[in-house]
Each structure stands twice: as C-alpha cells, then as structure tokens.
C-alpha cells in the first residue's frame, strides 16, 4: 500500500471546494501506486513537471486521468504530450505556444494552456511579465492559432516565510488575470483560471483568488 496522506487530502479537498478552486495533485517523482491510491479516492487531476515521466505515467494509469504539465516545457518535447495532455501551465513564449498549436493540430485537438508569469523575487523562477504577455496576445501569429486555447495564468511565489510578500505576489498574478481578461478575453468566459498555490502557500493563494492549487508534498510526502 502506497504511503499517501488521506486525511490531508480530505482537508485540502474541503478547503479548495469552499473556495471553488480545483486541486491539482502534483505527483512528480512519486510512484504509480501512490497516484492510483488517490485515484481510488476520486482524484482525477494530476500534475507532472517532466515530459518523460508524464508519458510513462499516462501509459500505465487509468485513461480518465486529466494530466497537467506544470513545469518548464522544451519545444522539442511538446509532441510527446500533445496527444493526451489536458492543461499546460507553463507557456512562457510565443514560440512554445506555436509548437503546442502545431502539435495539437496534428492530433486534431485543442490544447488548453496557461500563461506563466514571473511574480517571484527569485531570478531562477521563469515566466512572462505583463508587457511580454500583451505583445504575445497582440501578435498576428497568436491570433492565427486554432488548436490552443489560453484559459488563464499561472505563477509561483517567492519561497519565503514572509507572508506579506507572498500575498502581494499572488495578488499581482490575480490582477494580471483581470487585466488580460479585460483587454483580450472579454468575450471568452473560459479565460478565468488562476493557477497559484503549492503545499506551503496554498491558503494564501486561495485568499488571493486562486482557482487551481498545485499540491504535492502534503499529499504524497516529501520528495
Ligand atoms: C513541484 C511543484 C508544485 C508542488 O509543490 P509542493 O510544494 O510539493 O506542493 C507546484 N507547482 C510546480 C510548478 C511544481 O514544480
């Protein structure tokens, strides 16, 4: 029997449900047995950050799992996940989105994506700023894409004990969602997702308007 924290799962599920947010169970580095154990409790949405691992798990596990790609995605690997991925959280360039659009078309699909923003202080965390996002959304190329659909934004806060700072960063990401919605997606109700909050900061994220928390270690144990 895989070691999973069922009590924590039920608590987080209740918390996210109250906030009308979705729980993405981040299963990276964890064995299929642990994922299956959460599946048996009813969880269907799982997040992975490595393409090869995602493909292996997709092949081994039940086909009604919705797989989210939450980590840096290299363009040359999009083709491996295009047949099945349900949401890509980490779009940070027009070139990457163009590749997703192309591979989705080859699979006769429309792939949902989020624009990843750089909201943290740490330079190591990547993502767009608001101006870069506007440039992407205004481009002729983006407006020609028919096989990818942007449904919101994603970001990671600074890894710090300073709750004021984390809260400020989450609020900034949520403002980006509102701004882009007004400027570019006013007629598209599907542009509404704000993917923010991990094991250490998901309560703050939900307070700031998260619609999707990505939680790994509380559920599966430390990596
Ligand atoms: C690993 C990871 C998470 C989950 O982190 P935990 O602290 O284990 O909850 C969330 N988002 C991204 C992008 C990750 O890489």
Short mmCIF file of C-alpha atoms and ligand atoms in Angstrom, two decimals:
data_model
loop_
_atom_site.label_atom_id
_atom_site.label_comp_id
_atom_site.label_asym_id
_atom_site.label_seq_id
_atom_site.Cartn_x
_atom_site.Cartn_y
_atom_site.Cartn_z
CA UNK A 1 0.00 0.00 0.00
CA UNK A 2 1.47 3.32 -1.07
CA UNK A 3 2.03 5.93 1.60
CA UNK A 4 -0.43 8.71 0.98
CA UNK A 5 -1.94 11.22 3.36
CA UNK A 6 -5.67 10.67 3.05
CA UNK A 7 -6.54 12.99 5.95
CA UNK A 8 -4.61 15.86 4.39
CA UNK A 9 -6.25 15.10 1.04
CA UNK A 10 -9.74 15.33 2.50
CA UNK A 11 -8.88 18.57 4.30
CA UNK A 12 -7.42 20.19 1.20
CA UNK A 13 -10.33 18.98 -0.88
CA UNK A 14 -12.77 20.61 1.53
CA UNK A 15 -10.77 23.84 1.58
CA UNK A 16 -10.48 24.07 -2.19
CA UNK A 17 -14.14 23.19 -2.64
CA UNK A 18 -15.18 26.03 -0.33
CA UNK A 19 -13.01 28.38 -2.37
CA UNK A 20 -14.42 26.92 -5.61
CA UNK A 21 -10.92 26.02 -6.70
CA UNK A 22 -9.58 22.87 -8.30
CA UNK A 23 -6.94 20.64 -6.74
CA UNK A 24 -4.09 19.51 -8.98
CA UNK A 25 -2.34 16.66 -7.19
CA UNK A 26 1.34 17.06 -8.05
CA UNK A 27 2.68 13.53 -8.38
CA UNK A 28 6.16 14.21 -9.79
CA UNK A 29 8.77 11.66 -8.64
CA UNK A 30 6.03 9.60 -6.94
CA UNK A 31 5.22 6.00 -7.93
CA UNK A 32 2.16 4.90 -9.87
CA UNK A 33 0.82 3.10 -6.79
CA UNK A 34 0.52 6.40 -4.91
CA UNK A 35 -1.27 8.03 -7.84
CA UNK A 36 -3.60 5.04 -8.10
CA UNK A 37 -4.36 5.35 -4.37
CA UNK A 38 -5.53 8.96 -4.85
CA UNK A 39 -7.37 7.92 -7.98
CA UNK A 40 -9.25 5.35 -5.90
CA UNK A 41 -10.27 8.19 -3.55
CA UNK A 42 -11.74 10.01 -6.54
CA UNK A 43 -8.88 12.32 -7.59
CA UNK A 44 -8.67 12.70 -11.37
CA UNK A 45 -6.38 15.69 -11.93
CA UNK A 46 -2.63 15.15 -11.56
CA UNK A 47 0.33 17.39 -12.34
CA UNK A 48 3.80 16.41 -13.51
CA UNK A 49 6.82 18.52 -14.43
CA UNK A 50 8.82 16.16 -16.64
CA UNK A 51 7.67 15.03 -20.05
CA UNK A 52 9.12 11.51 -20.00
CA UNK A 53 7.69 10.80 -16.56
CA UNK A 54 4.33 12.20 -17.62
CA UNK A 55 4.22 9.96 -20.71
CA UNK A 56 5.19 6.85 -18.71
CA UNK A 57 2.51 7.53 -16.11
CA UNK A 58 -0.11 8.32 -18.74
CA UNK A 59 0.54 4.96 -20.37
CA UNK A 60 0.43 3.00 -17.12
CA UNK A 61 -2.54 4.60 -15.34
CA UNK A 62 -6.30 4.92 -15.96
CA UNK A 63 -7.18 6.83 -19.10
CA UNK A 64 -9.69 9.17 -17.49
CA UNK A 65 -6.95 10.94 -15.53
CA UNK A 66 -6.52 14.56 -16.58
CA UNK A 67 -2.78 15.19 -16.81
CA UNK A 68 -1.41 18.70 -16.31
CA UNK A 69 2.11 19.70 -17.31
CA UNK A 70 3.27 22.16 -14.65
CA UNK A 71 6.99 22.57 -15.29
CA UNK A 72 9.30 24.08 -17.87
CA UNK A 73 8.46 22.64 -21.25
CA UNK A 74 11.01 22.39 -24.04
CA UNK A 75 9.62 22.86 -27.51
CA UNK A 76 11.14 19.64 -28.85
CA UNK A 77 9.17 17.64 -26.25
CA UNK A 78 5.70 19.04 -26.90
CA UNK A 79 4.99 16.30 -29.44
CA UNK A 80 5.17 13.57 -26.80
CA UNK A 81 2.39 15.01 -24.64
CA UNK A 82 0.24 16.61 -27.35
CA UNK A 83 -1.94 13.51 -27.86
CA UNK A 84 -3.27 13.50 -24.30
CA UNK A 85 -2.23 16.41 -22.06
CA UNK A 86 -5.22 18.21 -20.59
CA UNK A 87 -3.64 21.52 -19.48
CA UNK A 88 -0.18 23.05 -19.94
CA UNK A 89 0.51 25.53 -17.11
CA UNK A 90 3.88 26.77 -18.27
CA UNK A 91 3.56 28.72 -21.52
CA UNK A 92 6.13 31.50 -21.41
CA UNK A 93 6.73 32.30 -25.08
CA UNK A 94 5.03 32.65 -28.44
CA UNK A 95 7.42 30.07 -29.89
CA UNK A 96 6.34 27.48 -27.35
CA UNK A 97 2.67 28.24 -27.95
CA UNK A 98 3.22 27.95 -31.71
CA UNK A 99 4.69 24.49 -31.23
CA UNK A 100 1.79 23.46 -28.97
CA UNK A 101 -0.64 24.73 -31.61
CA UNK A 102 1.14 22.79 -34.35
CA UNK A 103 1.28 19.50 -32.42
CA UNK A 104 -2.30 19.86 -31.23
CA UNK A 105 -3.40 20.31 -34.85
CA UNK A 106 -1.57 17.12 -35.83
CA UNK A 107 -3.56 15.34 -33.14
CA UNK A 108 -6.80 17.01 -34.15
CA UNK A 109 -7.11 18.57 -30.69
CA UNK A 110 -7.35 21.93 -28.99
CA UNK A 111 -4.94 22.08 -26.04
CA UNK A 112 -5.74 24.35 -23.09
CA UNK A 113 -2.83 26.41 -21.79
CA UNK A 114 -1.98 28.98 -19.12
CA UNK A 115 0.44 31.87 -19.48
CA UNK A 116 3.11 31.58 -16.83
CA UNK A 117 4.09 34.84 -15.15
CA UNK A 118 7.21 35.72 -13.26
CA UNK A 119 5.88 37.04 -9.96
CA UNK A 120 8.61 35.92 -7.55
CA UNK A 121 11.68 37.81 -6.48
CA UNK A 122 13.95 34.90 -7.37
CA UNK A 123 15.50 35.24 -10.80
CA UNK A 124 15.55 31.44 -11.06
CA UNK A 125 11.79 31.27 -11.48
CA UNK A 126 10.74 31.98 -15.01
CA UNK A 127 7.75 33.42 -16.78
CA UNK A 128 6.41 36.45 -18.59
CA UNK A 129 5.77 39.96 -17.37
CA UNK A 130 2.58 41.79 -18.30
CA UNK A 131 4.12 43.65 -21.25
CA UNK A 132 5.50 40.45 -22.75
CA UNK A 133 2.10 38.82 -22.38
CA UNK A 134 0.45 41.74 -24.16
CA UNK A 135 2.96 41.54 -27.00
CA UNK A 136 2.23 37.84 -27.40
CA UNK A 137 -1.53 38.33 -27.33
CA UNK A 138 -1.42 41.17 -29.83
CA UNK A 139 0.70 39.27 -32.33
CA UNK A 140 -0.75 38.20 -35.64
CA UNK A 141 0.76 34.78 -35.19
CA UNK A 142 -1.00 34.14 -31.87
CA UNK A 143 -4.29 35.29 -33.34
CA UNK A 144 -3.95 32.71 -36.11
CA UNK A 145 -3.72 29.75 -33.69
CA UNK A 146 -6.76 27.47 -33.78
CA UNK A 147 -5.51 24.50 -31.79
CA UNK A 148 -4.53 26.02 -28.47
CA UNK A 149 -6.75 27.92 -26.09
CA UNK A 150 -5.47 30.17 -23.33
CA UNK A 151 -7.62 29.69 -20.24
CA UNK A 152 -5.74 31.77 -17.68
CA UNK A 153 -2.50 32.45 -15.85
CA UNK A 154 -0.05 30.62 -13.60
CA UNK A 155 2.69 31.69 -11.25
CA UNK A 156 4.91 30.69 -8.35
CA UNK A 157 5.50 32.96 -5.38
CA UNK A 158 8.87 33.54 -3.77
CA UNK A 159 9.93 30.78 -1.40
CA UNK A 160 9.91 32.78 1.83
CA UNK A 161 8.37 32.89 5.30
CA UNK A 162 7.28 36.45 4.58
CA UNK A 163 3.54 36.07 4.14
CA UNK A 164 3.04 39.71 3.21
CA UNK A 165 5.34 39.29 0.25
CA UNK A 166 3.76 36.01 -0.88
CA UNK A 167 0.31 37.54 -0.60
CA UNK A 168 1.44 40.56 -2.63
CA UNK A 169 2.81 38.33 -5.38
CA UNK A 170 -0.37 36.27 -5.58
CA UNK A 171 -2.47 39.41 -5.70
CA UNK A 172 -0.32 40.68 -8.54
CA UNK A 173 -0.87 37.48 -10.53
CA UNK A 174 -4.60 37.72 -9.95
CA UNK A 175 -4.54 41.32 -11.22
CA UNK A 176 -2.75 40.11 -14.35
CA UNK A 177 -5.65 37.69 -14.94
CA UNK A 178 -8.18 40.50 -14.55
CA UNK A 179 -6.22 42.88 -16.75
CA UNK A 180 -5.76 40.41 -19.60
CA UNK A 181 -9.36 39.31 -19.32
CA UNK A 182 -10.49 42.91 -19.82
CA UNK A 183 -8.04 43.69 -22.59
CA UNK A 184 -8.08 40.46 -24.61
CA UNK A 185 -10.63 37.92 -23.42
CA UNK A 186 -13.72 39.94 -22.57
CA UNK A 187 -15.86 37.70 -24.76
CA UNK A 188 -14.26 34.44 -23.61
CA UNK A 189 -15.60 33.17 -20.27
CA UNK A 190 -13.16 30.25 -20.45
CA UNK A 191 -10.28 32.65 -19.68
CA UNK A 192 -10.65 32.50 -15.90
CA UNK A 193 -8.05 30.23 -14.33
CA UNK A 194 -5.51 31.48 -11.83
CA UNK A 195 -3.13 28.61 -11.07
CA UNK A 196 -1.28 29.51 -7.89
CA UNK A 197 -0.55 27.95 -4.52
CA UNK A 198 1.59 24.97 -3.52
CA UNK A 199 1.90 22.96 -0.28
CA UNK A 200 3.46 25.83 1.64
CA UNK A 201 1.31 28.71 0.47
CA UNK A 202 -1.98 27.44 -0.93
CA UNK A 203 -4.13 29.07 1.77
CA UNK A 204 -2.71 32.48 0.91
CA UNK A 205 -3.23 31.72 -2.78
CA UNK A 206 -6.88 30.79 -2.27
CA UNK A 207 -7.43 34.03 -0.34
CA UNK A 208 -5.94 35.93 -3.27
CA UNK A 209 -8.28 34.29 -5.79
CA UNK A 210 -6.58 31.08 -6.89
CA UNK A 211 -8.82 28.79 -8.94
CA UNK A 212 -6.28 25.97 -9.12
CA UNK A 213 -3.81 24.90 -6.44
CA UNK A 214 -0.91 22.59 -7.30
CA UNK A 215 -0.12 20.48 -4.26
CA UNK A 216 2.44 17.72 -3.98
CA UNK A 217 4.32 17.14 -0.77
CA UNK A 218 1.39 17.49 1.66
CA UNK A 219 -0.42 14.72 -0.21
CA UNK A 220 2.39 12.40 -1.28
CA UNK A 221 5.02 13.14 1.37
CA UNK A 222 8.31 14.97 0.95
CA UNK A 223 10.28 14.37 -2.25
C1 LIG B 1 6.56 20.64 -7.52
C2 LIG B 1 5.65 21.72 -7.93
C3 LIG B 1 4.49 22.02 -7.18
C4 LIG B 1 4.10 21.30 -5.91
O1 LIG B 1 4.98 21.61 -4.88
P1 LIG B 1 4.73 21.12 -3.36
O2 LIG B 1 5.50 22.09 -2.56
O3 LIG B 1 5.25 19.73 -3.28
O4 LIG B 1 3.27 21.18 -3.10
C5 LIG B 1 3.66 23.01 -7.67
N1 LIG B 1 3.94 23.70 -8.80
C6 LIG B 1 5.05 23.45 -9.52
C7 LIG B 1 5.30 24.25 -10.75
C8 LIG B 1 5.94 22.46 -9.11
O5 LIG B 1 7.02 22.23 -9.85
#
